[in-house]
Short mmCIF file of N, CA and C in Angstrom, two decimals:
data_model
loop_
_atom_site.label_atom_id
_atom_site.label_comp_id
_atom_site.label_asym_id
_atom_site.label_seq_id
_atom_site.Cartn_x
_atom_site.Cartn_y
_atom_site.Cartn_z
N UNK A 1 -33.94 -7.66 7.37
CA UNK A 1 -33.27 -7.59 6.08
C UNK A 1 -33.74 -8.78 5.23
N UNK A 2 -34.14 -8.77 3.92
CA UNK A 2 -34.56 -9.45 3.04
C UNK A 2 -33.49 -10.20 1.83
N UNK A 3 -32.65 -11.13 3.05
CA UNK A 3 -31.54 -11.85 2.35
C UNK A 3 -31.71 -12.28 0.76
N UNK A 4 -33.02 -12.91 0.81
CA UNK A 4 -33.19 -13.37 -0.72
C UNK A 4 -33.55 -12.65 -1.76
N UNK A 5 -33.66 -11.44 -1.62
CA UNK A 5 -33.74 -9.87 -2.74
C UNK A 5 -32.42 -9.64 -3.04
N UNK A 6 -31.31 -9.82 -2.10
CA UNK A 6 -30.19 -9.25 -2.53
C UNK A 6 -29.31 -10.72 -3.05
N UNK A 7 -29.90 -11.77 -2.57
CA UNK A 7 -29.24 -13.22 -3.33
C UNK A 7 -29.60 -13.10 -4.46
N UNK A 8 -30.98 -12.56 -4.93
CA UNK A 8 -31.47 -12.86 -6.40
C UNK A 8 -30.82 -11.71 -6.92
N UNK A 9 -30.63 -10.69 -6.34
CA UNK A 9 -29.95 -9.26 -7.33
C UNK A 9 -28.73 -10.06 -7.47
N UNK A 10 -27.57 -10.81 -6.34
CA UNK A 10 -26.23 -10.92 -6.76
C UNK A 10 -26.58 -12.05 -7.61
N UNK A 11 -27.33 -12.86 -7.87
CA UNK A 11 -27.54 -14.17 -8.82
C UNK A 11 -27.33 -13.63 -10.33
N UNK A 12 -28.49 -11.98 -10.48
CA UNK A 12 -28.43 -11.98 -11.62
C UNK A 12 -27.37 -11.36 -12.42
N UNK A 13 -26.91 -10.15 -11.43
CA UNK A 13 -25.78 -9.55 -11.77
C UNK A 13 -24.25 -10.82 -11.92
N UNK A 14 -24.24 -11.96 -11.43
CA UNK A 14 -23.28 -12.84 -11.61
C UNK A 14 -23.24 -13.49 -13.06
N UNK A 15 -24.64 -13.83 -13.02
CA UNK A 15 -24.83 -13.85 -14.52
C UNK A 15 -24.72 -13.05 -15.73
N UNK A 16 -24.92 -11.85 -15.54
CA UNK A 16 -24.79 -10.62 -16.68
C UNK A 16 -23.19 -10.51 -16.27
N UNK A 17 -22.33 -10.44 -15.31
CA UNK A 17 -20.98 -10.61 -15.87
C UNK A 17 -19.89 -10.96 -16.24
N UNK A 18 -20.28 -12.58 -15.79
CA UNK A 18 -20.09 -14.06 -16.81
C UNK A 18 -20.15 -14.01 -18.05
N UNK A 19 -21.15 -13.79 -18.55
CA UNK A 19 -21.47 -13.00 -19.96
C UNK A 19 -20.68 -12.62 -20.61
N UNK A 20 -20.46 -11.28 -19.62
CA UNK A 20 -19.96 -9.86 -20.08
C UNK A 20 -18.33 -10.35 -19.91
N UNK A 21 -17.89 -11.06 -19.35
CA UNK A 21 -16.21 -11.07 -19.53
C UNK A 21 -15.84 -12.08 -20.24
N UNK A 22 -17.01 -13.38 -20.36
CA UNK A 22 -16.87 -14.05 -21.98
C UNK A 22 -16.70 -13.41 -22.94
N UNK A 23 -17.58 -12.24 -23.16
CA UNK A 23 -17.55 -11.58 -24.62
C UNK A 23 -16.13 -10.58 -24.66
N UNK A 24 -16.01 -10.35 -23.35
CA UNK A 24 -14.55 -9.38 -23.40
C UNK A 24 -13.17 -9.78 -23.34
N UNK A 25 -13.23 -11.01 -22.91
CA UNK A 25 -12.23 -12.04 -23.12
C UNK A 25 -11.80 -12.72 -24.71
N UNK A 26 -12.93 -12.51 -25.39
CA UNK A 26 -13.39 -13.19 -26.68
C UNK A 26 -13.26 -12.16 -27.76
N UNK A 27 -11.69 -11.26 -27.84
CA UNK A 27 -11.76 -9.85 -28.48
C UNK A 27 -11.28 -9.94 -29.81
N UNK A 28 -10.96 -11.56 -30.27
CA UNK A 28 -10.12 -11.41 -31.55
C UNK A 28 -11.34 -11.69 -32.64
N UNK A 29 -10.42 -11.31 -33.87
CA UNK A 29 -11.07 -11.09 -35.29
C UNK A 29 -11.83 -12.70 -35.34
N UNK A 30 -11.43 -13.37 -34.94
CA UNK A 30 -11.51 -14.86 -35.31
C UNK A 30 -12.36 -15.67 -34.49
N UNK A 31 -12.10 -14.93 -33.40
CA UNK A 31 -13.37 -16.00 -32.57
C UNK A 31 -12.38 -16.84 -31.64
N UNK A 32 -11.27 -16.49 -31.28
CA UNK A 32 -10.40 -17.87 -30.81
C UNK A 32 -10.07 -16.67 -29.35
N UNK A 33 -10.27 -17.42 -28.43
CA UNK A 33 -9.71 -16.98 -27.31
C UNK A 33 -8.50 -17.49 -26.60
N UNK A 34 -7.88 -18.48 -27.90
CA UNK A 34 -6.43 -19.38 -27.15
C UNK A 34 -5.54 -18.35 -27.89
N UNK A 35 -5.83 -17.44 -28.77
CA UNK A 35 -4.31 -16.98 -29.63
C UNK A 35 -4.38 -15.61 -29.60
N UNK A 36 -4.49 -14.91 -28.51
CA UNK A 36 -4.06 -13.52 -27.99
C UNK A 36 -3.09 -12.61 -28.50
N UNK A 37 -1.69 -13.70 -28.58
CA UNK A 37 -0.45 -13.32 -28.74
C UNK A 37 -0.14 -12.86 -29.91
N UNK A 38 -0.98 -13.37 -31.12
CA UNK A 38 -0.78 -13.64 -32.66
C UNK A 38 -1.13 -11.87 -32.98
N UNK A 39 -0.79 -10.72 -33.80
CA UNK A 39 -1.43 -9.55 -34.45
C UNK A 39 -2.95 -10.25 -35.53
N UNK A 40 -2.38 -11.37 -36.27
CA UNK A 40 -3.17 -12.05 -36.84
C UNK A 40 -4.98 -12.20 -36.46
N UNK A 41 -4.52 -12.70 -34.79
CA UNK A 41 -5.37 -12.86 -34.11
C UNK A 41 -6.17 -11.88 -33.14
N UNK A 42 -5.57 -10.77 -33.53
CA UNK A 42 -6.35 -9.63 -32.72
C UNK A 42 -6.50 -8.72 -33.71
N UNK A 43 -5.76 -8.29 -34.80
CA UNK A 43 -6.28 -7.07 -35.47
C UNK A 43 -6.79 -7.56 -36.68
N UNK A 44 -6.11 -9.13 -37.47
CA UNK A 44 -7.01 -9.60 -38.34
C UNK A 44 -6.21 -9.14 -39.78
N UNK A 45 -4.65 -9.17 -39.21
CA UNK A 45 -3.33 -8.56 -40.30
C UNK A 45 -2.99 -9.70 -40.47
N UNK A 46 -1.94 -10.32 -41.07
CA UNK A 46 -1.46 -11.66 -41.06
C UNK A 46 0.39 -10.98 -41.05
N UNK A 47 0.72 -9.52 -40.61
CA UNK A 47 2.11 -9.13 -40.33
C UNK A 47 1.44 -7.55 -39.69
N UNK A 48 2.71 -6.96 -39.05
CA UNK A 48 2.73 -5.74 -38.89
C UNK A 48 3.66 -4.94 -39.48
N UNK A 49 4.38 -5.58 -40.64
CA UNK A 49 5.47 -5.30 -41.35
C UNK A 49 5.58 -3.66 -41.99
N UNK A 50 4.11 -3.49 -42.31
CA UNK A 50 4.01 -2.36 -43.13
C UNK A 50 3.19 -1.49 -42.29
N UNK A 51 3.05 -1.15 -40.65
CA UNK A 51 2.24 -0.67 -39.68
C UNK A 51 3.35 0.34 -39.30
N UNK A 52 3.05 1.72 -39.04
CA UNK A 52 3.72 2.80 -38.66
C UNK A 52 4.08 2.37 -36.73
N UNK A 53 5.36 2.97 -36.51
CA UNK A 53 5.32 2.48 -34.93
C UNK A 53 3.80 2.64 -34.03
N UNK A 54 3.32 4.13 -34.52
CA UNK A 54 2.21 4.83 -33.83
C UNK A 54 1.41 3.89 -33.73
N UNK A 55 0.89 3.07 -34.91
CA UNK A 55 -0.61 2.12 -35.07
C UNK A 55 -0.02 0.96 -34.09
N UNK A 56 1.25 0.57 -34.00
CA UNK A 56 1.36 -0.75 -33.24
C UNK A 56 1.43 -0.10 -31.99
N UNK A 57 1.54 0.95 -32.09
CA UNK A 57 1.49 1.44 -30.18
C UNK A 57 0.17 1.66 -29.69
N UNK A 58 -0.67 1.65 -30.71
CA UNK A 58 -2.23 1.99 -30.42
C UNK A 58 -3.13 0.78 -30.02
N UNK A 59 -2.11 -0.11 -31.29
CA UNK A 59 -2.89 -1.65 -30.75
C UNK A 59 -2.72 -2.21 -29.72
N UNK A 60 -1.60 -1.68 -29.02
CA UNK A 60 -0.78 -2.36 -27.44
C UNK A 60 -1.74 -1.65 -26.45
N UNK A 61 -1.83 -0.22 -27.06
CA UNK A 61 -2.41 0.36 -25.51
C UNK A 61 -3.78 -0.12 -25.84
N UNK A 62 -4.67 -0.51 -26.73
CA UNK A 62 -6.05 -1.02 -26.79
C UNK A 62 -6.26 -2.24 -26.29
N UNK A 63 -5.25 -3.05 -26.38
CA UNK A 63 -4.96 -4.64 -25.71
C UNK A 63 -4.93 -4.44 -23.89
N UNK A 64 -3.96 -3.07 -23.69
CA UNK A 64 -3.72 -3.15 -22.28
C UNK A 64 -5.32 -2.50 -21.91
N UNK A 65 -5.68 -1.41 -22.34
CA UNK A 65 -7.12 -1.17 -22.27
C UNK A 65 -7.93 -2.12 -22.17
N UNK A 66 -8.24 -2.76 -22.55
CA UNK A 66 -9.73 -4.40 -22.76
C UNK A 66 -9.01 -5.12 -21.64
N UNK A 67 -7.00 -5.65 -21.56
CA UNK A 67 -7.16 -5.89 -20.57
C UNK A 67 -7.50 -5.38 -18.93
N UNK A 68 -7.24 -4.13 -18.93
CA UNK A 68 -7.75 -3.35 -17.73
C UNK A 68 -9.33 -3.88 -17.37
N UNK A 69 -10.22 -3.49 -18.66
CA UNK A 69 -11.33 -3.44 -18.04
C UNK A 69 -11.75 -4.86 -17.57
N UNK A 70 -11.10 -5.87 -18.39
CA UNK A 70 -11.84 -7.27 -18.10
C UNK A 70 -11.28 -7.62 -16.93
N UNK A 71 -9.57 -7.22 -16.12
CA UNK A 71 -9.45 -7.36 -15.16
C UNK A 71 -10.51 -7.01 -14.05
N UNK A 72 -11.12 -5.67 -14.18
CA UNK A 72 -12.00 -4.73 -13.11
C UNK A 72 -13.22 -5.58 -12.83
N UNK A 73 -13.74 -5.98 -14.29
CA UNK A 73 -14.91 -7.21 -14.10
C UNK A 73 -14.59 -8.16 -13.35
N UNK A 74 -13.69 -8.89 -13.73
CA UNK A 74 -13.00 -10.17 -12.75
C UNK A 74 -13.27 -9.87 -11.31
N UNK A 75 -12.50 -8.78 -10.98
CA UNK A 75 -13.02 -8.56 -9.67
C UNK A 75 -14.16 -8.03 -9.26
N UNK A 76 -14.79 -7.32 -9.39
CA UNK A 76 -16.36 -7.54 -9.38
C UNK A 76 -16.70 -8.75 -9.08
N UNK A 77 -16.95 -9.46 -10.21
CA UNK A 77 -17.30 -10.91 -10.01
C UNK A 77 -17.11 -11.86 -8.38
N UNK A 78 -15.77 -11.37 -8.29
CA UNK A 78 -15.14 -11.83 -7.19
C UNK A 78 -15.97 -11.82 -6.04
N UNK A 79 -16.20 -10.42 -6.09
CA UNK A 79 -17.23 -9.50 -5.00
C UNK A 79 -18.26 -10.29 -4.65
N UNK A 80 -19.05 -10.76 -5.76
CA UNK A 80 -20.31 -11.14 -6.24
C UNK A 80 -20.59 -12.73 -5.47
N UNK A 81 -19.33 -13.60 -5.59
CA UNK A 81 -19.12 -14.63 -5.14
C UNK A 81 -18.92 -14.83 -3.91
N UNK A 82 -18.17 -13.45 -3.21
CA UNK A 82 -17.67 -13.86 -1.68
C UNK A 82 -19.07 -13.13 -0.98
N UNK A 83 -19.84 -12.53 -1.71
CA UNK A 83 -21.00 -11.86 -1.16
C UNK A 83 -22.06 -13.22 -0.67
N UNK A 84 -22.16 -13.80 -2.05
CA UNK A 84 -23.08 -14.82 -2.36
C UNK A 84 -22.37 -16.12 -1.24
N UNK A 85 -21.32 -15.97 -0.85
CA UNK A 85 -20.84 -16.98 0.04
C UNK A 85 -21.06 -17.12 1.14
N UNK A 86 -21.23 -15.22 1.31
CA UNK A 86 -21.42 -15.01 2.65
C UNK A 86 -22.83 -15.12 3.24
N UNK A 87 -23.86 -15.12 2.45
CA UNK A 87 -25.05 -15.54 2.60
C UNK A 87 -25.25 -17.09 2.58
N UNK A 88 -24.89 -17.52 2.11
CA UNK A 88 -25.24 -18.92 2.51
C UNK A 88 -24.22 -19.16 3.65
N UNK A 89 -23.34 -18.60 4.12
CA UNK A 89 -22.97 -19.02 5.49
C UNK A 89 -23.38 -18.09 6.82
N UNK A 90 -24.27 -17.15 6.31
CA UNK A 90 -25.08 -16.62 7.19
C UNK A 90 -23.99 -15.30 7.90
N UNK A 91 -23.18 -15.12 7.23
CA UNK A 91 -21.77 -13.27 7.14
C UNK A 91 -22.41 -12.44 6.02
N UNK A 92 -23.54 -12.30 5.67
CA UNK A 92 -23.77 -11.60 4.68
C UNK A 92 -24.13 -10.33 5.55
N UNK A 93 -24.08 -8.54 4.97
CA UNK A 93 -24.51 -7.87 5.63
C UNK A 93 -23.58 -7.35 6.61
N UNK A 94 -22.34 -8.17 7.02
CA UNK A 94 -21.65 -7.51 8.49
C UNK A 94 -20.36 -6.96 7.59
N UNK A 95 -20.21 -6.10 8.26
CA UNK A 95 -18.45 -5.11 8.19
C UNK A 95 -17.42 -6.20 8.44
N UNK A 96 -16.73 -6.36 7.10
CA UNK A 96 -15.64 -7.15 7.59
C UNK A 96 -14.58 -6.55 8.42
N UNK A 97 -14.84 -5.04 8.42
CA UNK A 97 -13.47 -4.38 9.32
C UNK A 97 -14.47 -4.15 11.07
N UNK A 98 -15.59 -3.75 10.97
CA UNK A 98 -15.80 -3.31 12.70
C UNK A 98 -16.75 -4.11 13.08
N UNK A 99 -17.10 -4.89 12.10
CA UNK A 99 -17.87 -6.28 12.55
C UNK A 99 -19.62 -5.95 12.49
N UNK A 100 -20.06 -4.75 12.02
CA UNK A 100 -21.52 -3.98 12.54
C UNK A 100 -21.90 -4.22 11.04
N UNK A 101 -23.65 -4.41 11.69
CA UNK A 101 -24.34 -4.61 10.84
C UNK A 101 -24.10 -3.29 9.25
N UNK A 102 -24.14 -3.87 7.93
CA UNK A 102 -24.21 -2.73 6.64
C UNK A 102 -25.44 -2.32 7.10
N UNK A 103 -25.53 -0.83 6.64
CA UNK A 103 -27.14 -0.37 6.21
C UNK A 103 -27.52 -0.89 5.03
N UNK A 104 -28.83 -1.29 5.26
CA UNK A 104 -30.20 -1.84 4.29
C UNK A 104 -29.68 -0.64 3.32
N UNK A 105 -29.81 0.70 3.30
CA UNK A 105 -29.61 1.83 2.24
C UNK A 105 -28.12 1.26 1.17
N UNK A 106 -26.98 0.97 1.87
CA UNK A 106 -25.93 1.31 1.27
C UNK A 106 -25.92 -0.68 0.88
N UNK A 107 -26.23 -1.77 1.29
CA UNK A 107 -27.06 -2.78 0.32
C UNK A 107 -27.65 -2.71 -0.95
N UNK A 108 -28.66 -1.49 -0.97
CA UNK A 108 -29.61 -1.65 -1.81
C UNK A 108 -28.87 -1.16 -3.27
N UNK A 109 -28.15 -0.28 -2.91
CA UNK A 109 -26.87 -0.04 -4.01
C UNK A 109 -25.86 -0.60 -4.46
N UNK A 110 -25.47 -1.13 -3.09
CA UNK A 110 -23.88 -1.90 -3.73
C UNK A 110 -24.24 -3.44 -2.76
N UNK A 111 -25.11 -4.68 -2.78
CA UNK A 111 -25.34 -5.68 -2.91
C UNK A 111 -24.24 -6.35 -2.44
N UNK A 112 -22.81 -5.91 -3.36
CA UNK A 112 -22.02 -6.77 -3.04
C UNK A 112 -20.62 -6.49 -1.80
N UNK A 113 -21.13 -5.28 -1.48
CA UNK A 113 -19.83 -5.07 -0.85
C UNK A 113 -19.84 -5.24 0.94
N UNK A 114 -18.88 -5.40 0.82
CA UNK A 114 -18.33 -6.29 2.50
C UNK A 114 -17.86 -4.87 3.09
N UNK A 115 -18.00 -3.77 3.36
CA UNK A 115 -17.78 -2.93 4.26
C UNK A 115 -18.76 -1.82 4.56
N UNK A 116 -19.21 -1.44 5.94
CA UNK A 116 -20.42 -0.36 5.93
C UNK A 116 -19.69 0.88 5.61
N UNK A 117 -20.95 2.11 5.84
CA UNK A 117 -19.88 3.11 4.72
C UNK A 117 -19.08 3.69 5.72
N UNK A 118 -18.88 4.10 7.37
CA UNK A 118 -18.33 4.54 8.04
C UNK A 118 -16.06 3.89 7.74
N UNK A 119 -16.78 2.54 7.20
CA UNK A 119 -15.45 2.15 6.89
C UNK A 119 -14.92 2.19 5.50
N UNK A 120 -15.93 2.15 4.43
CA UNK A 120 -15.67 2.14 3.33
C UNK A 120 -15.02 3.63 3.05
N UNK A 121 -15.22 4.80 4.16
CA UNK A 121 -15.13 6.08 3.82
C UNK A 121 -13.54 6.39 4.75
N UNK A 122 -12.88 5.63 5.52
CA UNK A 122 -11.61 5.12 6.48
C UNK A 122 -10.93 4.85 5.84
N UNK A 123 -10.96 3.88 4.20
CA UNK A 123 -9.69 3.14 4.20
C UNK A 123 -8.84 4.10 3.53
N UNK A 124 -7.63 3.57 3.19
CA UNK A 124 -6.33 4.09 3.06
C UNK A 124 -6.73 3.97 1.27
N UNK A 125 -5.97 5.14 0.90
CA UNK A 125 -6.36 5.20 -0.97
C UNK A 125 -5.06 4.47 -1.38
N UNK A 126 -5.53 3.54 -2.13
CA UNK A 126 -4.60 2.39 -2.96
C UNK A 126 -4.17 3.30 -3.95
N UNK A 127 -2.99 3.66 -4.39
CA UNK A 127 -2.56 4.57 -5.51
C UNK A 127 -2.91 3.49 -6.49
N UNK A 128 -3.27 4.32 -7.55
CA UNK A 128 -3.77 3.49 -8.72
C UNK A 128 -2.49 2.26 -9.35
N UNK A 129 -1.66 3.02 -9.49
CA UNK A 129 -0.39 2.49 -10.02
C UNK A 129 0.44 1.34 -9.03
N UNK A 130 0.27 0.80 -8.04
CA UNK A 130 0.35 0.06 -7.38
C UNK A 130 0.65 -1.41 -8.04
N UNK A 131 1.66 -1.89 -7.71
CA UNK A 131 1.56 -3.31 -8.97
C UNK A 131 0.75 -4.42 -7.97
N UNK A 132 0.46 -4.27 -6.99
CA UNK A 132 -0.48 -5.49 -6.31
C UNK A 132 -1.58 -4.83 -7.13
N UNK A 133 -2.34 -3.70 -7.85
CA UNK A 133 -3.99 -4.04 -7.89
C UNK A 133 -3.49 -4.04 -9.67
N UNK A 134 -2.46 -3.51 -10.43
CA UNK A 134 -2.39 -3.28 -11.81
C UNK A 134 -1.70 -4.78 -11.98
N UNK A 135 -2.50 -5.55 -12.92
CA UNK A 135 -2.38 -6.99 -13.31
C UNK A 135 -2.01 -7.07 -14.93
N UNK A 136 -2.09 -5.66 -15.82
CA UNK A 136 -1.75 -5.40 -16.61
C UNK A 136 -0.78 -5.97 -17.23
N UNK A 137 -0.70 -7.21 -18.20
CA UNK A 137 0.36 -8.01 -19.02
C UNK A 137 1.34 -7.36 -19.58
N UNK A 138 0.26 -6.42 -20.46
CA UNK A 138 1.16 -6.07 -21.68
C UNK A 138 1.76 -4.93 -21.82
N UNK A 139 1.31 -3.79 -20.27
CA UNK A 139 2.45 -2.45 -19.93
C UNK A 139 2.72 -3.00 -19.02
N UNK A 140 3.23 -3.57 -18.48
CA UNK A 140 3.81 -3.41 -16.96
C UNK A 140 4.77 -2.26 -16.73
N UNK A 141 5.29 -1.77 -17.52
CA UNK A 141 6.72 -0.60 -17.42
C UNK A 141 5.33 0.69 -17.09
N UNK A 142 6.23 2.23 -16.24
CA UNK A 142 6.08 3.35 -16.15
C UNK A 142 5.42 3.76 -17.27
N UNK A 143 6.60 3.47 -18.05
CA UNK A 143 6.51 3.97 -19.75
C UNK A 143 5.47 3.62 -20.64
N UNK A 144 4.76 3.74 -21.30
CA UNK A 144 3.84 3.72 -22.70
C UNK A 144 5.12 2.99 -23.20
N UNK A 145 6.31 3.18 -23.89
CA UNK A 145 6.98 2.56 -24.86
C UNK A 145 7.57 1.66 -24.47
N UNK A 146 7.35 0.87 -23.65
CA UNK A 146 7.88 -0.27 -23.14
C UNK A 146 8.83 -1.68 -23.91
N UNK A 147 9.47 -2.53 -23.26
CA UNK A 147 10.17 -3.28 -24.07
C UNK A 147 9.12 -4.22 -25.00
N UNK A 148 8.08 -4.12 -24.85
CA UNK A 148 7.14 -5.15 -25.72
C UNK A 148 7.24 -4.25 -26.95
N UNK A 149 6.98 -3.13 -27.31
CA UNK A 149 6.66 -2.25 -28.18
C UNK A 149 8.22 -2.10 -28.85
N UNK A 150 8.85 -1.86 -28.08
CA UNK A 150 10.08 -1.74 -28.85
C UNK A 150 10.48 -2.85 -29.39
N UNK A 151 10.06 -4.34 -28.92
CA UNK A 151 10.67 -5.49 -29.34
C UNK A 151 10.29 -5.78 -30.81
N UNK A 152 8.39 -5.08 -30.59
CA UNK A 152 7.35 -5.18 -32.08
C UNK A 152 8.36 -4.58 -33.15
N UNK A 153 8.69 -3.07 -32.61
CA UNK A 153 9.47 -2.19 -33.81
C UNK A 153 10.61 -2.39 -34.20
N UNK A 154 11.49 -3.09 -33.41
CA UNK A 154 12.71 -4.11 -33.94
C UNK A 154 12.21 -5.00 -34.89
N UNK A 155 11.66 -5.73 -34.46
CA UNK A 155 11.41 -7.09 -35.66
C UNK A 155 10.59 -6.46 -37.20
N UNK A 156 9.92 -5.65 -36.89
CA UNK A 156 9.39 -4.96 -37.98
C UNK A 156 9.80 -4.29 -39.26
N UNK A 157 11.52 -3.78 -38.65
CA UNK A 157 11.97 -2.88 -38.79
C UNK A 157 12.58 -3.67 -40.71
N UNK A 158 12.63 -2.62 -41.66
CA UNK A 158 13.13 -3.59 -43.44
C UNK A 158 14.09 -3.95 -42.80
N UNK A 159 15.43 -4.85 -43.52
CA UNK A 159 16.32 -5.85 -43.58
C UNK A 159 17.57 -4.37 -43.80
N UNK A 160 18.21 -4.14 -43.22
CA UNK A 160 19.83 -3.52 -43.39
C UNK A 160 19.42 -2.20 -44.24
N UNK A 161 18.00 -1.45 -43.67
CA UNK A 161 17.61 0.09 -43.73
C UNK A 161 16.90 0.41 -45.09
N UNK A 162 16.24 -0.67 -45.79
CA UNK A 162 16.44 -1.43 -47.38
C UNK A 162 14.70 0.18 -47.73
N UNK A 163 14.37 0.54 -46.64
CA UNK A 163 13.64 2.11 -46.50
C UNK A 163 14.04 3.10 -47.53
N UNK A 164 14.95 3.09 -47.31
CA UNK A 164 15.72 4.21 -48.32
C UNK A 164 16.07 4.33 -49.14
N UNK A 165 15.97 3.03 -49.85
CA UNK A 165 15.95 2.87 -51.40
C UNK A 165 14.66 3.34 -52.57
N UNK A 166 15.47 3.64 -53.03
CA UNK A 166 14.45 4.38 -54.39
C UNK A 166 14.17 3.30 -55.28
#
């Protein structure tokens, strides 16, 4: 097996998604990756005062969206690192579950992963919805309309129904 083909593949791929979760981390109008929290700072409004519930529910699920995916990268990355670890401590290549050498074939595809496929094709299916793998901030609830969204449409809401005036 040709350890240093698959060190230089995980080198470069570590690099392209360093990159890639800088720039996805880096989602506001402004360029600031400290002020997440602000509408200001992500859609580039300075209120949501005059935003229909629908559009602020669109902006929540697009926030929980970008965060999904940049979570998925994160771990990747992860992959990438305990792979790259495992080669310099000379565990690169073995089944962390039956201890046997990976195939060179199923390497040449997935570089980074720690299980051969006899086991990768064994494990138990993680339901998606699982709150150990969903890290998701800004739904954590079942629900789409969650208390974040409702908290937006409270505060939003005119002063004593002042809507209905002509």
């Amino acid at each position: 097996m040709n350890i240093n083909k698959y060190k230089q593949e995980l080198l470069n791929e570590k690099k392209k998604l360093i990159d890639l979760i800088g720039e996805m981390q880096d989602n506001t109008v402004f360029g600031n990756t400290t002020d997440h929290t602000s509408e200001k700072y992500t859609s580039g409004e300075l209120s949501s005062y005059d935003n229909h519930l629908a559009d602020i529910g669109t902006e929540v699920y697009m926030q929980d969206m970008q965060n999904s995916l940049t979570i998925h990268e994160q771990g990747r990355l992860r992959n990438i690192e305990n792979a790259l670890y495992k080669i310099e401590n000379g565990t690169y290549g073995i089944c962390v579950e039956c201890h046997k050498q990976i195939d060179e074939e199923r390497l040449d595809i997935l570089p980074e992963t720690s299980l051969c496929s006899y086991c990768a094709k064994h494990q138990p299916d993680v339901p998606v919805t699982s709150r150990k793998f969903n890290q998701n901030l800004i739904n954590e609830s079942e629900n789409f309309y969650d208390e974040t969204l409702l908290k937006l449409y409270e505060m939003n809401k005119m002063p004593n129904d002042e809507s209905n005036l002509d």
